[in-house]
Coordinates of C-alpha atoms in Angstrom, one line a residue:
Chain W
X29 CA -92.1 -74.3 -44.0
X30 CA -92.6 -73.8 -40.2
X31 CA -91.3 -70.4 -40.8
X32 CA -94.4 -69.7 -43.2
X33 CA -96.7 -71.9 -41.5
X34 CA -96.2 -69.5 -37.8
X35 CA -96.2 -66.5 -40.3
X36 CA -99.7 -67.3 -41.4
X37 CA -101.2 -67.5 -38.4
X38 CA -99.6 -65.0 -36.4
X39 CA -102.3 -62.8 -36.2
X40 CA -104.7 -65.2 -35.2
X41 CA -102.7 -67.5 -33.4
X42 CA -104.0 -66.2 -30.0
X43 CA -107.3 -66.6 -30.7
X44 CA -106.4 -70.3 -31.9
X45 CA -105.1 -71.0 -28.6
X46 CA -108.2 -70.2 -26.9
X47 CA -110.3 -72.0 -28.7
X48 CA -108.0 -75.2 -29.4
X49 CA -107.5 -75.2 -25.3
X50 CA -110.6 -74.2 -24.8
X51 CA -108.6 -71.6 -22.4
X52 CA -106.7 -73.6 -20.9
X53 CA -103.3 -73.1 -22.7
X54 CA -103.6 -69.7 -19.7
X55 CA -103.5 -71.9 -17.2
X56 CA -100.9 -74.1 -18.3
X57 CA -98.4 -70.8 -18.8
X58 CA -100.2 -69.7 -15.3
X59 CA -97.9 -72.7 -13.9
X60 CA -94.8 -72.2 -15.6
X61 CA -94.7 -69.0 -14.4
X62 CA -95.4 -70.0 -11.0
X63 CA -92.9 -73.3 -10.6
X64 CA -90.6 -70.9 -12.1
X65 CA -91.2 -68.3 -9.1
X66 CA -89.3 -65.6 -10.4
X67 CA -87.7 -63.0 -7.7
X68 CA -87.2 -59.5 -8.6
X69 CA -83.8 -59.1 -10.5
X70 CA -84.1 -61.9 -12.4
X71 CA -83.1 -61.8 -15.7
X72 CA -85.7 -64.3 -18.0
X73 CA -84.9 -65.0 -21.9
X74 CA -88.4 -66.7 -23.2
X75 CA -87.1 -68.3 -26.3
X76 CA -89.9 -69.0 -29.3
X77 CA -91.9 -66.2 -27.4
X78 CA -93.7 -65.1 -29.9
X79 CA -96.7 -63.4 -28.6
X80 CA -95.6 -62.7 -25.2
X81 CA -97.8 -64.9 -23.1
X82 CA -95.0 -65.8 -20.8
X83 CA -92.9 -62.5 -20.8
X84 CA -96.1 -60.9 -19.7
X85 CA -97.3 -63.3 -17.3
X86 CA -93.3 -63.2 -15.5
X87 CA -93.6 -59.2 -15.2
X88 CA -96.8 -59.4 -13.2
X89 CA -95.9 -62.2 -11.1
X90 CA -92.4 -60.3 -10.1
X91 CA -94.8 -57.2 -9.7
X92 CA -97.0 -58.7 -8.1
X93 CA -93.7 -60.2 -5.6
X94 CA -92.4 -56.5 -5.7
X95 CA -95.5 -55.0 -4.1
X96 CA -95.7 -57.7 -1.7
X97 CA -91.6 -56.9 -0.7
X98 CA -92.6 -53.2 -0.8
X99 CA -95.2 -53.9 1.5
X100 CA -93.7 -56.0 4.2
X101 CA -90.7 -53.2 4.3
X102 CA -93.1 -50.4 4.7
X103 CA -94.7 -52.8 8.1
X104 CA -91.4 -53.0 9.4
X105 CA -90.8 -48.9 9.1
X106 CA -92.7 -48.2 11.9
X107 CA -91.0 -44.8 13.5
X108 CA -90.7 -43.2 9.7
X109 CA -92.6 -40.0 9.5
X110 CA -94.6 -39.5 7.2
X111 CA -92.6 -37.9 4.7
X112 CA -89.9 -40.6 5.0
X113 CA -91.9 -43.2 4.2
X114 CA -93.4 -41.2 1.5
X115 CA -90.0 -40.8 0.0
X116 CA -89.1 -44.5 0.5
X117 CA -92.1 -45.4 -1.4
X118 CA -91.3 -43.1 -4.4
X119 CA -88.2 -44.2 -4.9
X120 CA -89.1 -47.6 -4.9
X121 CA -91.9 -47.1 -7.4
X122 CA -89.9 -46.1 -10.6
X123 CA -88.7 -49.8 -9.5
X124 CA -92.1 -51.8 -10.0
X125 CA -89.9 -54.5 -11.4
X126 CA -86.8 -54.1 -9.0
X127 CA -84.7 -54.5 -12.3
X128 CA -85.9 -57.9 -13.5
X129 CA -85.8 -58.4 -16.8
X130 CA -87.5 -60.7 -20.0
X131 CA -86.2 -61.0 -23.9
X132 CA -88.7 -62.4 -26.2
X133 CA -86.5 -64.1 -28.6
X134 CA -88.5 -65.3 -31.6
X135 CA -87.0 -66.3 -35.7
X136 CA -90.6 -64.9 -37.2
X137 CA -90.9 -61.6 -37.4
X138 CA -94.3 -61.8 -37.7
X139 CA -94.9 -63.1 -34.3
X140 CA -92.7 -60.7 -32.7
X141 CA -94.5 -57.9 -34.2
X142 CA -98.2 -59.2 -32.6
X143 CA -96.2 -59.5 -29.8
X144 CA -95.1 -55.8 -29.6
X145 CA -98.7 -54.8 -30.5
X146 CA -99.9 -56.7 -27.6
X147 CA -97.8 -55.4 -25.4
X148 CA -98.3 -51.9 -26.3
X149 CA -102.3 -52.4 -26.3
X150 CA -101.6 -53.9 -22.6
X151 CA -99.6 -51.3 -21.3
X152 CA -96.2 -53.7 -20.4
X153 CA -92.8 -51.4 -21.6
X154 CA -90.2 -51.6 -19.0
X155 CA -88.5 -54.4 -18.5
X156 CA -89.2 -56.3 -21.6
X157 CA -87.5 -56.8 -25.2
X158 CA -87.8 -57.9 -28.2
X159 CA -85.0 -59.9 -30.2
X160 CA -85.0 -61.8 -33.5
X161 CA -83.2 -65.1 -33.2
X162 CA -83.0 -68.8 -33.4
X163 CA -83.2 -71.0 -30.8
X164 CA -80.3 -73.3 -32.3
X165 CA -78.0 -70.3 -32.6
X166 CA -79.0 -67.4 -29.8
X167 CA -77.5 -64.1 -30.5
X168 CA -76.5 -64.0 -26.8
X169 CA -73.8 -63.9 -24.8
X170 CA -72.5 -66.7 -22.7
X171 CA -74.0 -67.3 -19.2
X172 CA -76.3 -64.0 -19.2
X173 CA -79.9 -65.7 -18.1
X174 CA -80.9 -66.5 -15.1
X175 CA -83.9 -68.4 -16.0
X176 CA -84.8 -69.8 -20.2
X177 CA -88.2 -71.0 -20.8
X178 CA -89.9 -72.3 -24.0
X179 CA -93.3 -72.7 -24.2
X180 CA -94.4 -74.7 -26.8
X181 CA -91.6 -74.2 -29.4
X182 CA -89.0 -76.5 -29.0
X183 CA -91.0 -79.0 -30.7
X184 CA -91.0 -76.6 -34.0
X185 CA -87.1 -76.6 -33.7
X186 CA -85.2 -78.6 -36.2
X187 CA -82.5 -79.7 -33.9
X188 CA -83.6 -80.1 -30.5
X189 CA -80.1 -81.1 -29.5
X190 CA -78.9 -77.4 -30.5
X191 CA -81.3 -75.7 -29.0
X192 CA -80.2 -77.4 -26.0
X193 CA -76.7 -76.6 -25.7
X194 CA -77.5 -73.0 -26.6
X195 CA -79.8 -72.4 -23.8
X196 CA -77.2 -74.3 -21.6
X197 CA -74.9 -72.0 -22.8
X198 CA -76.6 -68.4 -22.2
X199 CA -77.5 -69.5 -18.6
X200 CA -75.4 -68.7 -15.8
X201 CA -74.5 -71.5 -13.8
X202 CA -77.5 -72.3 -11.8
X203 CA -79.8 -71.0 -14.1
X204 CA -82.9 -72.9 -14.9
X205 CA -84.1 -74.4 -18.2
X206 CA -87.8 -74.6 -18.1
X207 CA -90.1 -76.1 -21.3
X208 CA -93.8 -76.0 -21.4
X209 CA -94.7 -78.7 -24.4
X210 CA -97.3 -81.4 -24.9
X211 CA -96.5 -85.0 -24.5
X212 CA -97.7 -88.4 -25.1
X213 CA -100.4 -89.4 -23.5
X214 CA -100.2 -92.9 -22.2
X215 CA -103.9 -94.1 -21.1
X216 CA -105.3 -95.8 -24.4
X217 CA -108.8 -94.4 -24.3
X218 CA -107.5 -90.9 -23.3
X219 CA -105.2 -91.2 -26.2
X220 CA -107.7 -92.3 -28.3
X221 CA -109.8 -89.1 -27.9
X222 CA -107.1 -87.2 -27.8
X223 CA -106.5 -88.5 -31.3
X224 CA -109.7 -87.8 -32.7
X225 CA -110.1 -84.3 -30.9
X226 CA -106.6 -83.0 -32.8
X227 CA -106.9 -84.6 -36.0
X228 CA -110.9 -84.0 -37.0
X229 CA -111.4 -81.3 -34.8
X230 CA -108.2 -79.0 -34.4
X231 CA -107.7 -78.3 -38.7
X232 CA -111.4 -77.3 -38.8
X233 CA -111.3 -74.6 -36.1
X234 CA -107.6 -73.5 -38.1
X235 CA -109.6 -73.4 -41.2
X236 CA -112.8 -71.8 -39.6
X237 CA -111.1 -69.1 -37.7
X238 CA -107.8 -68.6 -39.6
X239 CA -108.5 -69.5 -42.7
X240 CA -105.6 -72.4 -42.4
X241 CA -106.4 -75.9 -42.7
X242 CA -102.9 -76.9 -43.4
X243 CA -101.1 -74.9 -40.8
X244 CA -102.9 -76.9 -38.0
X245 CA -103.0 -80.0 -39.7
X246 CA -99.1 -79.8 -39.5
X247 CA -99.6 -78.8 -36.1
X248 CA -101.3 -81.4 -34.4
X249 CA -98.5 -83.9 -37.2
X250 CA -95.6 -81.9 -35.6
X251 CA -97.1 -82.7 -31.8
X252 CA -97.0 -86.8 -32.5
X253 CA -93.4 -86.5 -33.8
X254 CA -91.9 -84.5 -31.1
X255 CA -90.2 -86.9 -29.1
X256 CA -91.5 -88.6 -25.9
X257 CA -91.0 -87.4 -22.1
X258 CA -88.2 -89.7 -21.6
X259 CA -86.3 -89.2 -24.5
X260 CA -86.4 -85.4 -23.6
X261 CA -85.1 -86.1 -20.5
X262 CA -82.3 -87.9 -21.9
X263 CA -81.7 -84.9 -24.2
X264 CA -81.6 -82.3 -21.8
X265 CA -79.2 -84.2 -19.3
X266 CA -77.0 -84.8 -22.4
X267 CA -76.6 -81.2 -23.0
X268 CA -75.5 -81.1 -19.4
X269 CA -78.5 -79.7 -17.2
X270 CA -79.1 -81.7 -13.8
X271 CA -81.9 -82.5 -12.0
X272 CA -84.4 -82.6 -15.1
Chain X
X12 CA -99.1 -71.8 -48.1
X13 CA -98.5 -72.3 -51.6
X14 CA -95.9 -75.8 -51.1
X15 CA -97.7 -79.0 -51.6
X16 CA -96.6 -80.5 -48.1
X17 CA -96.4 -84.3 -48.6
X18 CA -98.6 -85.4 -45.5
X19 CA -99.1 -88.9 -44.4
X20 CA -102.5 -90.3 -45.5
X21 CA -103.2 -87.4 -47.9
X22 CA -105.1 -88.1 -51.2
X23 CA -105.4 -85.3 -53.6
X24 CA -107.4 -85.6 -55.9
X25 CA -106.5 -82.0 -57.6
X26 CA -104.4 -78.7 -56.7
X27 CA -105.6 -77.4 -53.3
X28 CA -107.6 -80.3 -52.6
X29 CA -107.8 -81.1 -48.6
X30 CA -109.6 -84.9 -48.6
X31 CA -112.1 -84.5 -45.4
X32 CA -113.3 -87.1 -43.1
X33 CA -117.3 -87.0 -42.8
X34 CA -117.2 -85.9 -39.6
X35 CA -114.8 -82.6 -40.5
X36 CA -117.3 -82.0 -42.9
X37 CA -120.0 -81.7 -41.0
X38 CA -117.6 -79.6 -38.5
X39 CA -116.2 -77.6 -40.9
X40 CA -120.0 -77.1 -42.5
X41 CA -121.5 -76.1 -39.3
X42 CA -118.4 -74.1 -38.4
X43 CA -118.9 -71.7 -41.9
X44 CA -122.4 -71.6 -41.4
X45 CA -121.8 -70.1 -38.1
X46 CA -118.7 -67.7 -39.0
X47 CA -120.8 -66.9 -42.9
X48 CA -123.9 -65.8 -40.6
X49 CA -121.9 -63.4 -38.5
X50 CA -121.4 -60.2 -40.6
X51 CA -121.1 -62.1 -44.6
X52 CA -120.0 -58.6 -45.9
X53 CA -116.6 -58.1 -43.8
X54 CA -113.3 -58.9 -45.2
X55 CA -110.4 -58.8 -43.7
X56 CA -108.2 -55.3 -43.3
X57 CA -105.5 -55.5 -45.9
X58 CA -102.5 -58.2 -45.6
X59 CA -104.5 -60.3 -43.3
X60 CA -105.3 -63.7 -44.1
X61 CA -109.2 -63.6 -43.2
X62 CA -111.2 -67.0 -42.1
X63 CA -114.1 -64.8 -42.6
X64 CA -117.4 -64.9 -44.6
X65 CA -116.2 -64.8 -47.9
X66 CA -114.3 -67.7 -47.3
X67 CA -116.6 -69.2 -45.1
X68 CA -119.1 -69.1 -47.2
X69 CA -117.2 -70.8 -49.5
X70 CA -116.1 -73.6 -47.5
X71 CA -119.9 -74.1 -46.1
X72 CA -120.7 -74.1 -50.0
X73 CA -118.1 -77.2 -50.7
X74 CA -119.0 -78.9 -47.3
X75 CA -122.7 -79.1 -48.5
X76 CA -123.1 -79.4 -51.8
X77 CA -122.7 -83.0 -52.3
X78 CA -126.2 -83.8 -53.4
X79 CA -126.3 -80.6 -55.3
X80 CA -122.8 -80.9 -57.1
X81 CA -123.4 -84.1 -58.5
X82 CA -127.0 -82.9 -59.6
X83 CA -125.4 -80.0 -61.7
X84 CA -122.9 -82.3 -62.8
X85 CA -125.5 -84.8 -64.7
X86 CA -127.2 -81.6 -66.2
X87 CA -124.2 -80.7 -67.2
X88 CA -123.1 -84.1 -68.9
X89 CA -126.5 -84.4 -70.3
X90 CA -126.6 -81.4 -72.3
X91 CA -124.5 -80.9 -75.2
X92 CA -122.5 -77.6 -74.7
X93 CA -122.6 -78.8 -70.8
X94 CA -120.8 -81.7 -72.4
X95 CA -117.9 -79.7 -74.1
X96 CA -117.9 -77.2 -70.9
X97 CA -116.8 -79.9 -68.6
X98 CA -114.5 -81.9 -71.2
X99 CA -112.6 -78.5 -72.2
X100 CA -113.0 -76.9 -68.6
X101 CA -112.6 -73.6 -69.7
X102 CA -111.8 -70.9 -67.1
X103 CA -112.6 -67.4 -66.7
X104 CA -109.4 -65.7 -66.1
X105 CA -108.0 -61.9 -66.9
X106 CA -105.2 -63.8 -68.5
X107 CA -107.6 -65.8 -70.8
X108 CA -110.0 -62.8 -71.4
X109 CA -109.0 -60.3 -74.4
X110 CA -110.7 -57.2 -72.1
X111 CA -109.9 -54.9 -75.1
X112 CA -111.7 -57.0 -77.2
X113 CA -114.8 -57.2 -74.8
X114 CA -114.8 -53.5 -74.5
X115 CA -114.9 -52.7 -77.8
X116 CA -117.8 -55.1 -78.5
X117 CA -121.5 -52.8 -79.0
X118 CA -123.5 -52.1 -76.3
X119 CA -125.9 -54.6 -74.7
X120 CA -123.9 -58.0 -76.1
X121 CA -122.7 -60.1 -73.4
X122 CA -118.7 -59.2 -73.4
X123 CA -119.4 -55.3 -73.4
X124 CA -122.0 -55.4 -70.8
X125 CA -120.4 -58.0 -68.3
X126 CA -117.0 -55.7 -68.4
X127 CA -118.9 -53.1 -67.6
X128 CA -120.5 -54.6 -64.9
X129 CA -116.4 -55.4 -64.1
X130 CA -115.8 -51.9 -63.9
X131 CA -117.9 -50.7 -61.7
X132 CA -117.5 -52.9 -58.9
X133 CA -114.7 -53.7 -56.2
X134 CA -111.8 -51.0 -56.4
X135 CA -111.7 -47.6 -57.9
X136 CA -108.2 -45.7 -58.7
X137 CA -108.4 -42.2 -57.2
X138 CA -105.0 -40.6 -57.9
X139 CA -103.2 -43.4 -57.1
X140 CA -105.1 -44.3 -53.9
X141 CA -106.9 -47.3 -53.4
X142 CA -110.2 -46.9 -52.1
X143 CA -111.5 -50.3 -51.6
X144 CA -115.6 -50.7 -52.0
X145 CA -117.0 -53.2 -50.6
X146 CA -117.6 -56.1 -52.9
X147 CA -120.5 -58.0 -52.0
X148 CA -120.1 -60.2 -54.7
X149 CA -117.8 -61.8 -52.6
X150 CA -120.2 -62.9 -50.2
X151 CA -122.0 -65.1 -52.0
X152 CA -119.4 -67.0 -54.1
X153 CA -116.6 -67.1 -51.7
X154 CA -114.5 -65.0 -53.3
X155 CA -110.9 -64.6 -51.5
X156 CA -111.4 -60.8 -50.5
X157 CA -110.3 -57.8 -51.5
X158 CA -107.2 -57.8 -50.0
X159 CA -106.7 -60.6 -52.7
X160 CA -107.1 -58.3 -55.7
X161 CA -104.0 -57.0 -57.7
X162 CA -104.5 -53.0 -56.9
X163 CA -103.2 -50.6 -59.9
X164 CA -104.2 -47.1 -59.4
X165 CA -104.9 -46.4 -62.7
X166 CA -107.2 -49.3 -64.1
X167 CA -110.7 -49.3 -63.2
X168 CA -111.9 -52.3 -63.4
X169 CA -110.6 -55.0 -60.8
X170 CA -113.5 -57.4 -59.6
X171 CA -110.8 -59.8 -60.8
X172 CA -112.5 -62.9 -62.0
X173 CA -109.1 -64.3 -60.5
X174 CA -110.2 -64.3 -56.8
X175 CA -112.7 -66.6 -57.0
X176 CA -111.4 -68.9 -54.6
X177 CA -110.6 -72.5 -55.8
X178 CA -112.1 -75.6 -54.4
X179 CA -111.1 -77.1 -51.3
X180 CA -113.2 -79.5 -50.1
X181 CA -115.0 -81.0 -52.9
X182 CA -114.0 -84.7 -53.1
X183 CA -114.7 -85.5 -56.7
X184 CA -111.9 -83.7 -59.3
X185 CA -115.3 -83.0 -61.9
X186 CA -117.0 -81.5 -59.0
X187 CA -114.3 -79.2 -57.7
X188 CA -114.4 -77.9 -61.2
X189 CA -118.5 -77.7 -61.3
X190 CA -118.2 -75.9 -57.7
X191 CA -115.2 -73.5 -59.5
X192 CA -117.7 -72.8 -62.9
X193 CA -120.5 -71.5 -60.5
X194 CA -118.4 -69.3 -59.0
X195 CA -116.8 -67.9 -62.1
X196 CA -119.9 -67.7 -63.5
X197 CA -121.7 -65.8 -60.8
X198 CA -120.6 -62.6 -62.2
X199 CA -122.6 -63.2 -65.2
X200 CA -125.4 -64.1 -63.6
X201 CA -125.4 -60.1 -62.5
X202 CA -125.2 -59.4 -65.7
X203 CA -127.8 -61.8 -67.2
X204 CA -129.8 -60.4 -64.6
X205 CA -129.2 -57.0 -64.7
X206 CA -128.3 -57.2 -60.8
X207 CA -126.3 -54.6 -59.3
X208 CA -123.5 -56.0 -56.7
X209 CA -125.6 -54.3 -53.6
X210 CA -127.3 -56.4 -51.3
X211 CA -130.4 -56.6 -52.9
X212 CA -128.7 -57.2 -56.0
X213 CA -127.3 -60.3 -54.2
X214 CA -130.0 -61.8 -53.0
X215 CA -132.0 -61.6 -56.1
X216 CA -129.0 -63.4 -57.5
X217 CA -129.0 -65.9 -54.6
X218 CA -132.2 -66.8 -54.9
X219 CA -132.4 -67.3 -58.8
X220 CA -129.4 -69.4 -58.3
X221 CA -130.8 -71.3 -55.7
X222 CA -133.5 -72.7 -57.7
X223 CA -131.2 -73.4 -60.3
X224 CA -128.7 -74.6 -58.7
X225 CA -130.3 -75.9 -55.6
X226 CA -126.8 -75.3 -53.6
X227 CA -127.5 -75.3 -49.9
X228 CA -125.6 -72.3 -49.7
X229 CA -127.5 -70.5 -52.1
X230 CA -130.7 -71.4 -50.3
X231 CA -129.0 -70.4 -46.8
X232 CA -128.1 -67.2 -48.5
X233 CA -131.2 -66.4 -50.1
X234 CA -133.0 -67.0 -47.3
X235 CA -130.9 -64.8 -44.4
X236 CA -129.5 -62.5 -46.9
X237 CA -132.8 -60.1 -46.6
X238 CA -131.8 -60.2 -43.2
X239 CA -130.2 -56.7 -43.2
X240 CA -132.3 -54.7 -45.6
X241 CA -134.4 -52.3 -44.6
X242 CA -138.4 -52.5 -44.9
X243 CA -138.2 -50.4 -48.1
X244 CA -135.4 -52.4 -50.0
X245 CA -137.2 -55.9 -48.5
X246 CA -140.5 -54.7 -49.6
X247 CA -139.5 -55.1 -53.4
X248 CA -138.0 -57.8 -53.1
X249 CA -140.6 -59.7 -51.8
X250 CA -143.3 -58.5 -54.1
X251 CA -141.2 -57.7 -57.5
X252 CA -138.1 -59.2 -57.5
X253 CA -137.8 -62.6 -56.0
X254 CA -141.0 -63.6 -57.3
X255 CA -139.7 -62.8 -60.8
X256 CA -136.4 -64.9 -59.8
X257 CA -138.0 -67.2 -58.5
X258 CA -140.1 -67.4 -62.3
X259 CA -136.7 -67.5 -64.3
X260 CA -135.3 -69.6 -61.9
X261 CA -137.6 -72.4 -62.3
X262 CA -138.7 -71.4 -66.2
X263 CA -134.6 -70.9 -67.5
X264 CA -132.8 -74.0 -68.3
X265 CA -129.2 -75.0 -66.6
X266 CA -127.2 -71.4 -66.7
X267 CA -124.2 -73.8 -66.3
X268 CA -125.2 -75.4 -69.9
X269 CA -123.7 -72.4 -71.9
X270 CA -120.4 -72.1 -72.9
X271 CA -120.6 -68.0 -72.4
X272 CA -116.6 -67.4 -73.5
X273 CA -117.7 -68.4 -77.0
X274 CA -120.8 -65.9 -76.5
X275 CA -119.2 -62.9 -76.3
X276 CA -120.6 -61.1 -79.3
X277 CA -124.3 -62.4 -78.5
X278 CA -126.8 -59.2 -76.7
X279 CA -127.8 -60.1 -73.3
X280 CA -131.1 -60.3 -74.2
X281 CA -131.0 -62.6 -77.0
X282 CA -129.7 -64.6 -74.1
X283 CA -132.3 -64.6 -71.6
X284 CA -134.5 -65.4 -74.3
X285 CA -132.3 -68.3 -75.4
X286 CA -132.3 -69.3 -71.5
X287 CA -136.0 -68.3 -70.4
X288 CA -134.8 -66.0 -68.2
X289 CA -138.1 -63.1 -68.1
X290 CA -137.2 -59.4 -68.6
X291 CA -136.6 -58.5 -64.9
X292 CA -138.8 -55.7 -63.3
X293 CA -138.6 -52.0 -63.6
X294 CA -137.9 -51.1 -60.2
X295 CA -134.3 -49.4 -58.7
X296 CA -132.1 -51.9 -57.1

């Protein structure tokens, strides 16, 4: 049913975001990205990936750190001639991403595909893949990632638990295990709203813009039953992460 | 999503039905009304399940038509074929309509002319290519889309009385089914009144059916479909043909109120008589 419900609005689920978050879904992946603070060479799986918004925000930010390194050992070349540093420079361009990697693991084909599109209509190709998995059983290798992330899909897995101990198992020790989800907000009145903005607002827009009612209603359903802050916690230290 | 989900809270009150706070509706209303307005003629590309216009319109027809629906309704109940259309709800399905039969009935009865208005709208075989034409039709019931309709590359005819899209919104089980008549209905209305499925066609039809019917919907699309016609085309349609709509409209009696599937064999124009529909104009639509 989640399967369906993810393959029904796939193509619109973007937009959704946008206008759900008014926007502001970008900058809650914008901060991932950042307390992640990737470093060129890292190696990222972004599990439930869907549409790319995190694999593509990681490959500009370790771009954007890449320049920067370029830049600062350029400064310090100061007796190069010319040519030398022209060489340097070339060589360390066919390296924009100084071999860090992302795989977009995702069980709906259907997301995975906009997510190719987009990243074809974007121009991101090296460095990136695109896998077909599940989070509860990841068709990886042991300790392989340096960093997991899941923004906003481990509340759509059926057992947390598993999903878990699989991404404690494909990262190498010392790897990082990063979620992005929503959680329960504990000021009454803020609650309150929060209430009455998901359940009367958040099915209309799914029925307005993708022609869904049902798929957002069980969204915003789906976002009360995840479990609270806490209990994650617990969860995650169970599956033997530290310091979560 | 064809699984009934069981949801907390959830009520329905028929097959598809969503129950709606007030306050959706008027979100959902205003949020059709604004996505309907955009560009009612585009459906979505093949495959894709489309939010837009036809759909919208539909939903903004549902969200609105609580005054109108229950209206219709009592004409209905009052009137005694109304009566045995809403206790026998019949529908108009390809699976319930013998097209051979229809097509083999004379020219100018009811049956033979509305399958050939069937024919010539929607999709058109071309050695087995589909060449989808645009359907407004669609627009102004809320049908599904074309992306909807079974494609064959042989037949000819596919505005599929199928893809009418069922009630969603409607909170009353006898007006869902008054909401789902008008739309299955609509075709005929072409037909009755000798509309063509351009736009002009459609707002002719929109505007006799929004005296009749007094939909909001109908009114909104009556009133902005001119919108995009050009000075010719809105030229006879102000000074021919929606004054002579708006005539039938007001002088014909409930179109809802005849059981058409058992009026097959009757000529179309012993109809508008029997309605008090006029003889519509002599001008190219």
């Amino acid at each position: 049913m989640i399967y369906q419900v993810f393959e029904n609005v796939a193509k619109k689920y973007d937009v959704m975001n946008d206008s759900m978050t008014l926007g502001i879904h970008r900058v809650w992946k914008d901060i991932l990205v950042h307390k992640m603070n990737p470093c060129p060479g890292t190696l990222l799986l972004d599990v439930a990936g869907g549409t790319g918004d995190i694999a593509f925000r990681f490959i500009n930010y370790v771009r954007s750190v890449r320049k920067r390194q370029l830049q600062r050992k350029l400064k310090h070349h100061q007796n190069l001639s010319w040519q030398e540093i022209f060489e340097s420079y070339q060589k360390d361009e066919f390296n924009s991403l100084g071999d860090s990697q992302v795989v977009v693991c995702d069980i709906n084909r259907e997301m995975l595909k906009v997510g190719k599109q987009k990243a074809q209509h974007l121009g991101y190709s090296e460095g990136l893949s695109w896998v077909l998995g599940n989070a509860e059983e990841l068709p990886f290798d042991d300790d392989k990632f340096d960093v997991y992330t899941i923004a906003f899909g481990i509340r759509n897995v059926t057992r947390i638990d598993l999903a878990l101990q699989e991404a404690y198992r494909v990262l190498k020790p010392g790897g990082r295990f990063l979620c992005l989800e929503f959680s329960h907000v504990s000021n009454p009145l803020l609650s309150r709203l929060y209430d009455l903005y998901s359940f009367q607002v958040i099915p209309v827009l799914g029925e307005v813009i993708a022609g869904d009612w049902r798929s957002y209603q069980y969204l915003v359903e789906s976002i009360r039953q995840f479990p609270p802050q806490e209990e994650l916690k617990a969860m995650i230290e169970d599956a033997g992460f530290f310091k979560a | 999503m064809e699984e009934e989900v069981e949801m907390e809270g959830w009520h329905q009150l028929y097959p598809g039905h969503i129950p709606t706070s007030p306050l959706q509706k008027v979100l959902l209303a205003a949020g059709s009304a604004v996505m309907a307005l955009c560009d009612p003629y585009r459906h979505g590309k093949a495959g894709e399940r489309s939010a837009c216009h036809p759909h919208m319109v539909a939903v903004l027809g549902e969200t609105t038509g609580c005054l109108a629906l229950p209206n219709l309704r009592d004409k209905m109940k009052n009137h005694p074929e109304g009566y045995r259309i809403l206790r026998e709800r019949p529908r108009i399905r390809l699976s319930t309509l013998d097209m051979a039969r229809l097509q083999g009935l004379p020219d100018g009865s009811l049956g033979r002319e509305y399958v050939r208005f069937l024919e010539n709208n929607v999709s058109v075989g071309f050695h087995g290519v589909q060449i989808p034409v645009a359907d407004p039709c669609a627009w102004s019931t809320g049908e599904i889309g074309a992306t909807e309709l079974s494609w064959t590359s042989l037949d000819l005819q596919k505005v599929s009385p199928d893809t009418r899209m069922p009630p969603k919104f409607v909170d009353d089980e006898e007006l869902a089914y008054v909401i789902q008549r008008y739309r299955e209905v609509h075709d005929l209305m072409h037909t009755l009144l000798g509309m063509p499925t351009n736009m002009l066609g459609e707002v002719v039809v929109k505007w006799f059916e929004a005296i009749q019917t007094g939909l909001p919907m109908c009114v909104l699309g009556a009133a902005f479909g001119p919108v995009r016609l050009s000075t010719r085309k809105l030229q006879v349609l102000a000074t021919e043909l929606v004054p002579w709509a708006i005539r039938s409209g007001l002088n014909a009696s409930c179109v809802l109120n005849i059981y058409y599937e058992q009026r097959w064999e009757q000529p179309v124009e012993s109809l508008r008589e029997e309605l008090g529909i006029f003889p519509p104009p002599a001008v190219r639509v």
